Coordinates of C-alpha atoms and ligand atoms in Angstrom, one line a residue:
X1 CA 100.3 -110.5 65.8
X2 CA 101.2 -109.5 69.2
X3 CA 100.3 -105.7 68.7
X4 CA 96.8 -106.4 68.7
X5 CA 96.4 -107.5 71.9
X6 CA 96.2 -105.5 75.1
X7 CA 98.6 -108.3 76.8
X8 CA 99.2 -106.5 80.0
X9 CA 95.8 -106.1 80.9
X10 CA 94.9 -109.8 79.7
X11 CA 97.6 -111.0 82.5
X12 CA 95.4 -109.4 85.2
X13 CA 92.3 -110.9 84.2
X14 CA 91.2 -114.5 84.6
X15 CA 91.1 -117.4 81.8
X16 CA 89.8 -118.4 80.0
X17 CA 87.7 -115.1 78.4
X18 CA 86.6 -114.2 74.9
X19 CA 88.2 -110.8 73.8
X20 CA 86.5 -108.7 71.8
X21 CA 88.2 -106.2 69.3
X22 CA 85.3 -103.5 68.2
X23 CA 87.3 -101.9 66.4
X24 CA 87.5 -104.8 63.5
X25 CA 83.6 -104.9 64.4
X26 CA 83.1 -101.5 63.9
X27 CA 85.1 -101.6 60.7
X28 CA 83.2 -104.6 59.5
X29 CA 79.9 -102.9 59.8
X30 CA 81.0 -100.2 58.1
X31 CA 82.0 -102.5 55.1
X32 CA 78.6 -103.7 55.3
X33 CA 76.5 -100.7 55.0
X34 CA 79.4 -98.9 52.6
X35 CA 78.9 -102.3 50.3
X36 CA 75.0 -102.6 50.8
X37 CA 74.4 -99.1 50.0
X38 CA 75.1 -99.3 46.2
X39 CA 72.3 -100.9 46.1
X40 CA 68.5 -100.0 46.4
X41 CA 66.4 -102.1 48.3
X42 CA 69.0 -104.4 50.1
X43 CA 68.7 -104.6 53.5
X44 CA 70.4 -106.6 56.2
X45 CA 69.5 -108.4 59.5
X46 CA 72.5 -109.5 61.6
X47 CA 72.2 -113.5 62.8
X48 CA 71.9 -113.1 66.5
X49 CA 72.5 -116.9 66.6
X50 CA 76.3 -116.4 65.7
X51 CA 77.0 -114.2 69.1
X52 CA 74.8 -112.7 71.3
X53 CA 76.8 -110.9 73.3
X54 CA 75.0 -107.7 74.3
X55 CA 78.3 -105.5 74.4
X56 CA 78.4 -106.4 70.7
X57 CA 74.9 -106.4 69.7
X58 CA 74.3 -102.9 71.0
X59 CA 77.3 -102.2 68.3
X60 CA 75.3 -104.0 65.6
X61 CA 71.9 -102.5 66.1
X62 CA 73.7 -98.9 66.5
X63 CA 75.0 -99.5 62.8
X64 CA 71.4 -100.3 62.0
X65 CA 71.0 -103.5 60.9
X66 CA 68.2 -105.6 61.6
X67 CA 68.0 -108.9 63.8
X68 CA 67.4 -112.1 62.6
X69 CA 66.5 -114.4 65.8
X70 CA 66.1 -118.3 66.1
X71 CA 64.5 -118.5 69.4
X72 CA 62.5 -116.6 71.7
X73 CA 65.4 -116.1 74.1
X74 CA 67.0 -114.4 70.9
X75 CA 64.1 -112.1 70.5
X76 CA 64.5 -111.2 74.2
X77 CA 67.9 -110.3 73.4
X78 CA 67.5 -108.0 70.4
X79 CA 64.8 -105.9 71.9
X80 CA 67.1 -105.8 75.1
X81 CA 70.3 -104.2 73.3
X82 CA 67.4 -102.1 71.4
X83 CA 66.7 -103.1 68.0
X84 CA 63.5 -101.6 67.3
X85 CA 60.3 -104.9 66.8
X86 CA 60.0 -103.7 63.0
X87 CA 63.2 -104.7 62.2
X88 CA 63.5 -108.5 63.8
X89 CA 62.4 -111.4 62.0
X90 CA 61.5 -114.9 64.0
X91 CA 62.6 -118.2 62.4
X92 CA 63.1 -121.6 63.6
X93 CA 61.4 -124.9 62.7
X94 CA 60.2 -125.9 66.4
X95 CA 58.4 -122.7 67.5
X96 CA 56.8 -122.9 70.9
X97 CA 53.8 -121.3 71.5
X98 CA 55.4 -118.9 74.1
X99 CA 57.6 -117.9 71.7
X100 CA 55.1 -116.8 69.3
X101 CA 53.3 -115.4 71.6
X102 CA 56.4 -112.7 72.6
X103 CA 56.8 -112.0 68.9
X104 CA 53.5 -111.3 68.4
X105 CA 52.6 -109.7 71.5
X106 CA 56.1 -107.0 70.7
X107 CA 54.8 -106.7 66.9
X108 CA 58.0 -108.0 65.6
X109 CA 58.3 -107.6 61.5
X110 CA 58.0 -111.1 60.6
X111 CA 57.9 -114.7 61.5
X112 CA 59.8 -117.2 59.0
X113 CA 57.4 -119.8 59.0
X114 CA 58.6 -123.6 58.2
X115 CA 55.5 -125.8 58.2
X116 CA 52.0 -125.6 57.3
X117 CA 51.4 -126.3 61.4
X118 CA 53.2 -123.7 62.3
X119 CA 51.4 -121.3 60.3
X120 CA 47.7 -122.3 61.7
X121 CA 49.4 -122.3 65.5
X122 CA 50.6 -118.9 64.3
X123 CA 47.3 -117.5 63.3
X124 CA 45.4 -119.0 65.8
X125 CA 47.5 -116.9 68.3
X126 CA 47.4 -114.1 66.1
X127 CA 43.7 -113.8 66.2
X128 CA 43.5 -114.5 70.4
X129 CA 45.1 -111.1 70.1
X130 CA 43.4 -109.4 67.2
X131 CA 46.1 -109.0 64.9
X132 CA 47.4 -110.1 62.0
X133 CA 51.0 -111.2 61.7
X134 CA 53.5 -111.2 58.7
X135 CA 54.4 -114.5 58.0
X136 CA 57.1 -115.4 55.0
X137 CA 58.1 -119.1 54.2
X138 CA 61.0 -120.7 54.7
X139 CA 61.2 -122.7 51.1
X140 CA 63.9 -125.5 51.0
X141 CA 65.5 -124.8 47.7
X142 CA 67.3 -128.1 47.5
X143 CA 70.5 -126.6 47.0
X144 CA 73.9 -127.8 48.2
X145 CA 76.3 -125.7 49.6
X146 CA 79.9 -127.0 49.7
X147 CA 80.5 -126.8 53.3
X148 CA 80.7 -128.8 56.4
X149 CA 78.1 -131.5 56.9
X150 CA 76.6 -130.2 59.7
X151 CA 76.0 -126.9 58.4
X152 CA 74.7 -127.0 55.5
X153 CA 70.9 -126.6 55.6
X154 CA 69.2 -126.2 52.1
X155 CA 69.1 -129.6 51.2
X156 CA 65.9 -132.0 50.6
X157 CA 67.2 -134.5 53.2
X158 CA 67.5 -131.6 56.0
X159 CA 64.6 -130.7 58.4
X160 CA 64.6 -127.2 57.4
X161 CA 61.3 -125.4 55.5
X162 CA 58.8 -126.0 53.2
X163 CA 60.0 -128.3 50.4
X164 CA 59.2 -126.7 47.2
X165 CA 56.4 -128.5 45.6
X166 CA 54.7 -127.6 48.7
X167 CA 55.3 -124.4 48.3
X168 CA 51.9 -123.4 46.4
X169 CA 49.6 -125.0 48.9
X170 CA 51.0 -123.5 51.7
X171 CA 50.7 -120.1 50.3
X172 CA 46.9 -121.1 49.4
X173 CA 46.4 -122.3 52.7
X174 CA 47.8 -119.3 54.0
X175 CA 45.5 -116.3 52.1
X176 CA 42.5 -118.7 53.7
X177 CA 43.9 -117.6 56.4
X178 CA 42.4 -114.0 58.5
X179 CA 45.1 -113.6 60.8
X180 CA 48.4 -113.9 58.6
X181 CA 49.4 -111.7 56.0
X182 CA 52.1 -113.9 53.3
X183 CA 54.7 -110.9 52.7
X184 CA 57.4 -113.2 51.4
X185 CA 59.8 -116.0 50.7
X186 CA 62.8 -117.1 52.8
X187 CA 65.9 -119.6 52.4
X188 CA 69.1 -120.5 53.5
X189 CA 71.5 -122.9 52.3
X190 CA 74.6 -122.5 54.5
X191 CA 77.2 -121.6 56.5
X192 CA 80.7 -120.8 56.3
X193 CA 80.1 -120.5 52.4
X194 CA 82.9 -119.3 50.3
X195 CA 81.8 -120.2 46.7
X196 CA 79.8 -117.7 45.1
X197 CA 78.6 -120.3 42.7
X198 CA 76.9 -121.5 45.8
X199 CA 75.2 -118.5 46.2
X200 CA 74.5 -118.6 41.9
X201 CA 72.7 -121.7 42.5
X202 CA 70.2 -120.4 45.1
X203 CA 69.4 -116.9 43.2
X204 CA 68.5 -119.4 39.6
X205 CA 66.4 -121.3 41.9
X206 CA 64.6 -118.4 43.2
X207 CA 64.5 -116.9 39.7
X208 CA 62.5 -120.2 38.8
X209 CA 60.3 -120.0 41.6
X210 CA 59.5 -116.5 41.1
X211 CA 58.4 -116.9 37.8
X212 CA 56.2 -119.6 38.6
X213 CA 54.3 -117.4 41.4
X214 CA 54.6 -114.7 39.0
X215 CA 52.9 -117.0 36.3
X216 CA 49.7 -117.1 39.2
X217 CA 49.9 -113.7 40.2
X218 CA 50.9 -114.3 43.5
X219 CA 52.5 -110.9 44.8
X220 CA 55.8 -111.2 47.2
X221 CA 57.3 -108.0 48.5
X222 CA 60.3 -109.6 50.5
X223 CA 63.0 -112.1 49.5
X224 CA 64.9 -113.6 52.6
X225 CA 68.5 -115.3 51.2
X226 CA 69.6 -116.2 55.2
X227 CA 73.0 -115.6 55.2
X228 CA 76.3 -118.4 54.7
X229 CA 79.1 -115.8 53.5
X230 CA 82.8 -117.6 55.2
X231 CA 85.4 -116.0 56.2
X232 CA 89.1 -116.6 56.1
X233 CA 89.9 -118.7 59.8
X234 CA 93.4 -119.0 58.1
X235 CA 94.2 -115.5 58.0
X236 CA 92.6 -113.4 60.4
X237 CA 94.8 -110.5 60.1
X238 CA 95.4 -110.8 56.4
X239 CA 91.4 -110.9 55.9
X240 CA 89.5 -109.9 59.2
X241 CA 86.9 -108.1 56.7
X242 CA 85.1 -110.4 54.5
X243 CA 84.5 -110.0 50.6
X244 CA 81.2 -108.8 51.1
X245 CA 81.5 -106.9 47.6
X246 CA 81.7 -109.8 45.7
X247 CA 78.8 -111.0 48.2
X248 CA 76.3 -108.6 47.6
X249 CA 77.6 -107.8 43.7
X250 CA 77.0 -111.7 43.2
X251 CA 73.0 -110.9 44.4
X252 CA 73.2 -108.2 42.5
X253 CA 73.6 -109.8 39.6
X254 CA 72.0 -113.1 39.6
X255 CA 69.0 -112.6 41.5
X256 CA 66.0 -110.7 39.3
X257 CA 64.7 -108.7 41.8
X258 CA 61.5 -107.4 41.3
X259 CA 61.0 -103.5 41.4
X260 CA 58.8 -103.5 44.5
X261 CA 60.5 -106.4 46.3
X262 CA 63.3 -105.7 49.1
X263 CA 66.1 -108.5 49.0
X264 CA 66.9 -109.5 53.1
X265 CA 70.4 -111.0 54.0
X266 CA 70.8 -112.8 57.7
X267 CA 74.8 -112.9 58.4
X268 CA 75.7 -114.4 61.0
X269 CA 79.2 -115.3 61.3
X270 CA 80.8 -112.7 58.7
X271 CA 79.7 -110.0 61.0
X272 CA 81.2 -110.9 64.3
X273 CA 84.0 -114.1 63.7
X274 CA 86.7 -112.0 63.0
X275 CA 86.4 -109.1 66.3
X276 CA 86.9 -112.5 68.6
X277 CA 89.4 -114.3 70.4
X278 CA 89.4 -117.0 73.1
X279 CA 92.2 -116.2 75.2
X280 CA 93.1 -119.2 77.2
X281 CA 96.8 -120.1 79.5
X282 CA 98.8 -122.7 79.4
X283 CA 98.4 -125.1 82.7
X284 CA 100.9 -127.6 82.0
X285 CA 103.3 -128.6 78.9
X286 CA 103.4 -132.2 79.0
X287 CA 106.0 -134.4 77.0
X288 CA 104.0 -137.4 75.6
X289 CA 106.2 -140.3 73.8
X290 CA 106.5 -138.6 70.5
X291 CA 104.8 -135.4 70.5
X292 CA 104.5 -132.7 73.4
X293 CA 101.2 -131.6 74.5
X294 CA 100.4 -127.7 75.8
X295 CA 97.1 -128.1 78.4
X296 CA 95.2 -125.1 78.3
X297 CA 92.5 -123.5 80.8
X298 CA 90.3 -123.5 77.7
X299 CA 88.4 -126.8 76.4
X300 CA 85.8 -127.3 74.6
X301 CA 83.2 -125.9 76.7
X302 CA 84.2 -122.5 76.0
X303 CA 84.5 -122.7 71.9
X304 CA 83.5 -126.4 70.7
X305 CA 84.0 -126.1 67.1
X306 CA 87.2 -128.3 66.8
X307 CA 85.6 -130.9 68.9
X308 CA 82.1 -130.6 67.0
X309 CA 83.2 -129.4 63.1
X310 CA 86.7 -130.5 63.7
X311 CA 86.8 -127.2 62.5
X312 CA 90.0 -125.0 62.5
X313 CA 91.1 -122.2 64.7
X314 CA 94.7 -120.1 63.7
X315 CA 96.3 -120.2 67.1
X316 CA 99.2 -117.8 68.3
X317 CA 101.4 -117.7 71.1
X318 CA 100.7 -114.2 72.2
X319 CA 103.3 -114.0 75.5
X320 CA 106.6 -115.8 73.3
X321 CA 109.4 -114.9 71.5
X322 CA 110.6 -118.2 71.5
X323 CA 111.7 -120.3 68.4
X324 CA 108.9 -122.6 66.9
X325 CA 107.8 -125.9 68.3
X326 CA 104.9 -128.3 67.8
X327 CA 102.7 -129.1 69.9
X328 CA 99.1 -131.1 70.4
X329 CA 97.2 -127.9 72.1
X330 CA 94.3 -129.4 74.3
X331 CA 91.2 -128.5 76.8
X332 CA 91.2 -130.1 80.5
X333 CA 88.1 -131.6 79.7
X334 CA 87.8 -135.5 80.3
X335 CA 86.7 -135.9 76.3
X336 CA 89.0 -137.3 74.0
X337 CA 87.7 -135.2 71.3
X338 CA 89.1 -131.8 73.7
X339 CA 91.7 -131.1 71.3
X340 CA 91.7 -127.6 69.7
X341 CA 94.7 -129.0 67.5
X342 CA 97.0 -131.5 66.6
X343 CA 100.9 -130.5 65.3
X344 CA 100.2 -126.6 65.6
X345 CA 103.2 -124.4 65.6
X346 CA 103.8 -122.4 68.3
X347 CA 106.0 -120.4 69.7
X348 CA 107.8 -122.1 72.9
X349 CA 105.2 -122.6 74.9
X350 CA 105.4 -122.7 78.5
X351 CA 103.2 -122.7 82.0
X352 CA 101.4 -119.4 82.0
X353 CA 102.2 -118.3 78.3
X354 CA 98.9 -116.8 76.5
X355 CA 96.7 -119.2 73.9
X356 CA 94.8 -117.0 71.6
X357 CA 92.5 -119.2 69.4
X358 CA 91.6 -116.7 66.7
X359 CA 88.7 -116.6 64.5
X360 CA 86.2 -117.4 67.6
X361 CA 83.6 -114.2 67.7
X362 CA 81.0 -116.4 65.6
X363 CA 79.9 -119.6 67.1
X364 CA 82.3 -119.9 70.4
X365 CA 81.0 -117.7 73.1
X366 CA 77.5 -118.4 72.5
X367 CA 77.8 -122.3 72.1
X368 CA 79.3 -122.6 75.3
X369 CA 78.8 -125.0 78.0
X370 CA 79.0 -125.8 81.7
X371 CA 79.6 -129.4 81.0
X372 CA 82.4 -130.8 83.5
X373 CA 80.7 -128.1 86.0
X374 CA 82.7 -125.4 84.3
X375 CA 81.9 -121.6 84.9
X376 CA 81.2 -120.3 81.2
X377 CA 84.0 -117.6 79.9
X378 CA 84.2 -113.8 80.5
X379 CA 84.2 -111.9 78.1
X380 CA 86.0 -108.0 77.7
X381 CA 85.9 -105.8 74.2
X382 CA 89.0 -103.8 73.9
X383 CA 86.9 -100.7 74.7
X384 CA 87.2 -101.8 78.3
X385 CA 90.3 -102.9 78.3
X386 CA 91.9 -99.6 76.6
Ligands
LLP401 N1 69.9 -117.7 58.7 C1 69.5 -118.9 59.1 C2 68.2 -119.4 58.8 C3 70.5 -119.8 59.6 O1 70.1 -121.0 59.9 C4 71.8 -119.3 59.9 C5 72.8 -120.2 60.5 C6 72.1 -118.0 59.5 C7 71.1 -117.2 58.9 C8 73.4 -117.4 59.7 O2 74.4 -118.0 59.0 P1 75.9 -117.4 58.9 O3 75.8 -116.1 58.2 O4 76.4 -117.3 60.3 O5 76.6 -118.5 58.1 N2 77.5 -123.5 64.6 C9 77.9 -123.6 63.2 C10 77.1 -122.7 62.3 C11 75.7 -123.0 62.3 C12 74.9 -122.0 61.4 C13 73.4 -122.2 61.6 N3 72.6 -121.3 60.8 C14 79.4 -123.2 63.2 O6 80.0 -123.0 64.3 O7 80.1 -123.2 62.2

């Protein structure tokens, strides 16, 4: 889809740069908060780890969602592009002490807390200060989700949260505690997550858990679910808003929420993937023996999905009309694994023609590296470039 791309302003800027359309963000945010408002008590926190691009997270806190931040360089971020200390939550299973600190000493809303460690290194800080923070725990609901390897998270064997038989102690441990207050219960199972029967699973798991704090009158006001909803990297035009009806209807239903208790999503990737390309030029169109190879400016430095997930990337010739060919589309990184895709159809590519690797606003930008020495990529949202 040519038309969506300012193409005469990309040819004056310099590649490799992620483009970012705020339009589809805006639009996706308003999906969100249309979806999330038919029901009480839902309330969502936007993955910072997904993109944290401060063009776009000024976007995201402006449609008011909360932040959900892995690190304390994450934290520095949200409160930079404004999102008010009440509504970001901390998690992470390898804390530093620093970063507890900044939470603490900006009142954030809560820390997701994923060992029983953590939690006395938390209050220990907490009470240097005089206050008392608002811990929930992660809980490791041994639930698979059917995704990539890599990214799925809620499984026993994983290093993430508190397994569940431990679950009791750590709560016991914690109202032993002075300088933590237990508010509630968080998990997450996944990413790029397109079976709602994953979700299912997590929400009957929960239900059981529930009932068995219920069953010792142990009182939990917030339920954390992380985040996981896919998108469609095969059809970002088709679908560049995700099914977050079925998404939230599928909480909606499942999950016995309790009449006091506020239900917290983290989404990562189904907020931002869809606004971003990489935009990337062709340096060379080799012919190899039996296949021909288009070398682009961008490698894996700037999005490493393919190389990492072998994950997969729609790509489009945005500056051809010419008839079909196939091509092995690479990086100029000396890596082998450099190779955004192998037999992609493209239009005739030739030296100076415009890659857009689709699909890229979640997970690309912010994993990027200066491996090879390389100057990380620019990036423009089509409000600058109107
Ligand atoms: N909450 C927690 C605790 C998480 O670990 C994650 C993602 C999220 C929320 C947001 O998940 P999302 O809604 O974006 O699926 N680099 C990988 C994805 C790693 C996801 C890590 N955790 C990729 O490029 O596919």
């Amino acid at each position: 889809m040519k038309g969506i791309f300012p193409i005469e302003k990309f040819r004056q800027l310099r590649t490799p740069f992620y483009y970012y359309d705020t339009n589809v963000l805006r639009d996706t945010l308003a999906c969100i908060n249309t979806e999330v408002a038919k029901y009480e008590h839902f309330d969502v926190h936007y993955a910072v780890k997904a993109n944290a691009n401060s063009k776009l997270l000024t976007i995201i806190r402006e449609a008011g969602l909360g932040a959900d931040c892995v690190s304390g360089g994450e934290v520095k971020a949200a409160l930079q592009a404004g999102f008010p200390a009440e509504k970001i939550v901390f998690a992470g299973v390898g804390k530093a002490d620093w970063e507890i600190e900044l939470g603490l000493d900006n009142n954030i809303f809560c820390f997701n807390v994923e060992s029983i460690p953590e939690l006395e290194v938390i209050d220990e800080l907490a009470a240097i200060r005089g206050k008392v923070a608002n811990v929930a725990f992660r809980i490791n609901p041994n639930v698979g989700a059917h995704t990539h390897a890599n990214i799925t998270t809620g499984l026993a064997e994983n290093k993430f949260g508190i397994s569940m038989q431990d679950m009791d102690r750590v709560i016991d441990i914690a109202s032993n505690l002075n300088n933590v207050n237990f508010i509630g219960l968080h998990f997450h199972i996944g990413s790029q997550i397109l079976d709602m029967g994953d979700f299912v699973a997590l929400c009957n798991r929960i239900n059981e858990l529930q009932d068995k704090l219920e069953a010792r009158h142990i009182a939990v006001n917030h339920i954390n679910v992380g985040g996981g909803l896919g998108i469609d990297y095969h059809h970002p035009n088709r679908q560049p808003i995700p099914d977050f009806a079925s998404y939230f209807a599928t909480y909606a239903a499942h999950l016995k929420l309790r009449s006091h208790q506020t239900l917290h999503f983290e989404l990562g990737r189904a907020v931002t993937c869809q606004c971003g390309s990489l935009i990337s030029k062709v340096l060379y169109v080799k012919e190899g023996t039996n296949k021909k190879f288009a070398i682009l400016d961008a490698g894996m430095t700037d999005l490493i999905r393919p190389a990492l997930y072998q994950a997969f990337h729609k790509m489009e010739n945005i500056t051809s009309e010419l008839g079909v060919e196939t091509y092995d589309v690479v990086g100029p990184i000396c890596e082998s694994s450099d190779v955004f895709g192998k037999a992609v159809d493209l239009n005739g590519v030739k030296r100076g023609d415009l890659i857009a690797l689709r699909s890229a606003g979640a997970y690309g930008e912010i994993m990027a590296s200066a491996y090879n020495c390389r100057e990380l990529p620019q990036s423009y949202t089509s409000d600058e470039l109107r």
